[in-house]
């Protein structure tokens, strides 16, 4: 569910989101599909996925993978 959520986020990104947000969000998830994930709304084109963000995160959130999926659905 976490990887699928990030695929949806990546597909919904636009230059407009990047231009207006200018933030990088890092998620430290526990549980199934846990680990470090990110949403980059600062770099050109944006990005989202597994691992550390390409630039320093502005916000780091720690939560369970279940809570992450609930937050985005």
Coordinates of C-alpha atoms in Angstrom, one line a residue:
X1 CA 0.0 0.0 0.0
X2 CA 2.8 2.5 0.7
X3 CA 4.6 2.0 -2.7
X4 CA 1.2 2.3 -4.5
X5 CA 0.5 5.5 -2.6
X6 CA 3.8 7.0 -3.6
X7 CA 3.2 6.0 -7.3
X8 CA -0.1 7.9 -7.2
X9 CA 1.6 10.9 -5.5
X10 CA 4.4 10.9 -8.2
X11 CA 1.8 10.7 -11.0
X12 CA -0.2 13.6 -9.6
X13 CA 2.8 16.0 -9.3
X14 CA 3.1 19.0 -11.5
X15 CA 5.5 21.9 -11.9
X16 CA 2.7 24.1 -10.3
X17 CA 2.8 22.0 -7.2
X18 CA 6.6 22.3 -7.0
X19 CA 6.5 26.1 -7.7
X20 CA 3.9 26.8 -5.0
X21 CA 5.0 24.3 -2.3
X22 CA 8.8 24.5 -2.3
X23 CA 9.2 21.8 0.3
X24 CA 10.7 18.4 0.8
X25 CA 9.0 15.9 3.1
X26 CA 10.7 12.8 4.5
X27 CA 8.7 10.0 6.0
X28 CA 10.3 7.5 8.5
X29 CA 7.8 4.7 8.3
X30 CA 7.6 1.6 10.6
X31 CA 5.8 -1.6 9.8
X32 CA 5.1 -3.2 6.5
X33 CA 7.0 -1.4 3.7
X34 CA 8.7 0.7 6.4
X35 CA 11.8 2.7 5.8
X36 CA 12.6 6.1 4.5
X37 CA 10.4 7.6 1.8
X38 CA 10.1 11.1 0.5
X39 CA 8.1 13.7 -1.5
X40 CA 10.2 16.3 -3.2
X41 CA 8.2 19.4 -4.1
X42 CA 11.3 21.6 -4.3
X43 CA 13.5 20.3 -7.1
X44 CA 12.6 20.8 -10.7
X45 CA 9.9 18.4 -11.7
X46 CA 9.5 17.1 -8.2
X47 CA 9.8 13.5 -7.2
X48 CA 8.7 10.8 -4.7
X49 CA 9.9 7.4 -3.7
X50 CA 11.8 5.2 -1.5
X51 CA 15.1 6.3 0.2
X52 CA 16.5 9.6 1.2
X53 CA 15.4 12.7 -0.7
X54 CA 17.8 14.1 -3.2
X55 CA 18.1 17.3 -1.1
X56 CA 17.8 18.0 2.6
X57 CA 14.2 17.5 3.9
X58 CA 12.4 20.5 5.2
X59 CA 10.0 18.3 7.3
X60 CA 10.6 14.8 8.7
X61 CA 7.6 12.8 9.9
X62 CA 7.8 9.5 11.7
X63 CA 4.7 7.2 11.7
X64 CA 3.5 3.7 11.0
X65 CA 3.0 2.7 7.3
X66 CA -0.6 2.1 8.2
X67 CA -1.1 5.7 9.4
X68 CA 0.7 7.0 6.4
X69 CA -1.7 5.2 4.0
X70 CA -4.7 6.4 6.0
X71 CA -3.3 10.0 5.9
X72 CA -3.1 10.0 2.1
X73 CA -6.4 8.2 1.5

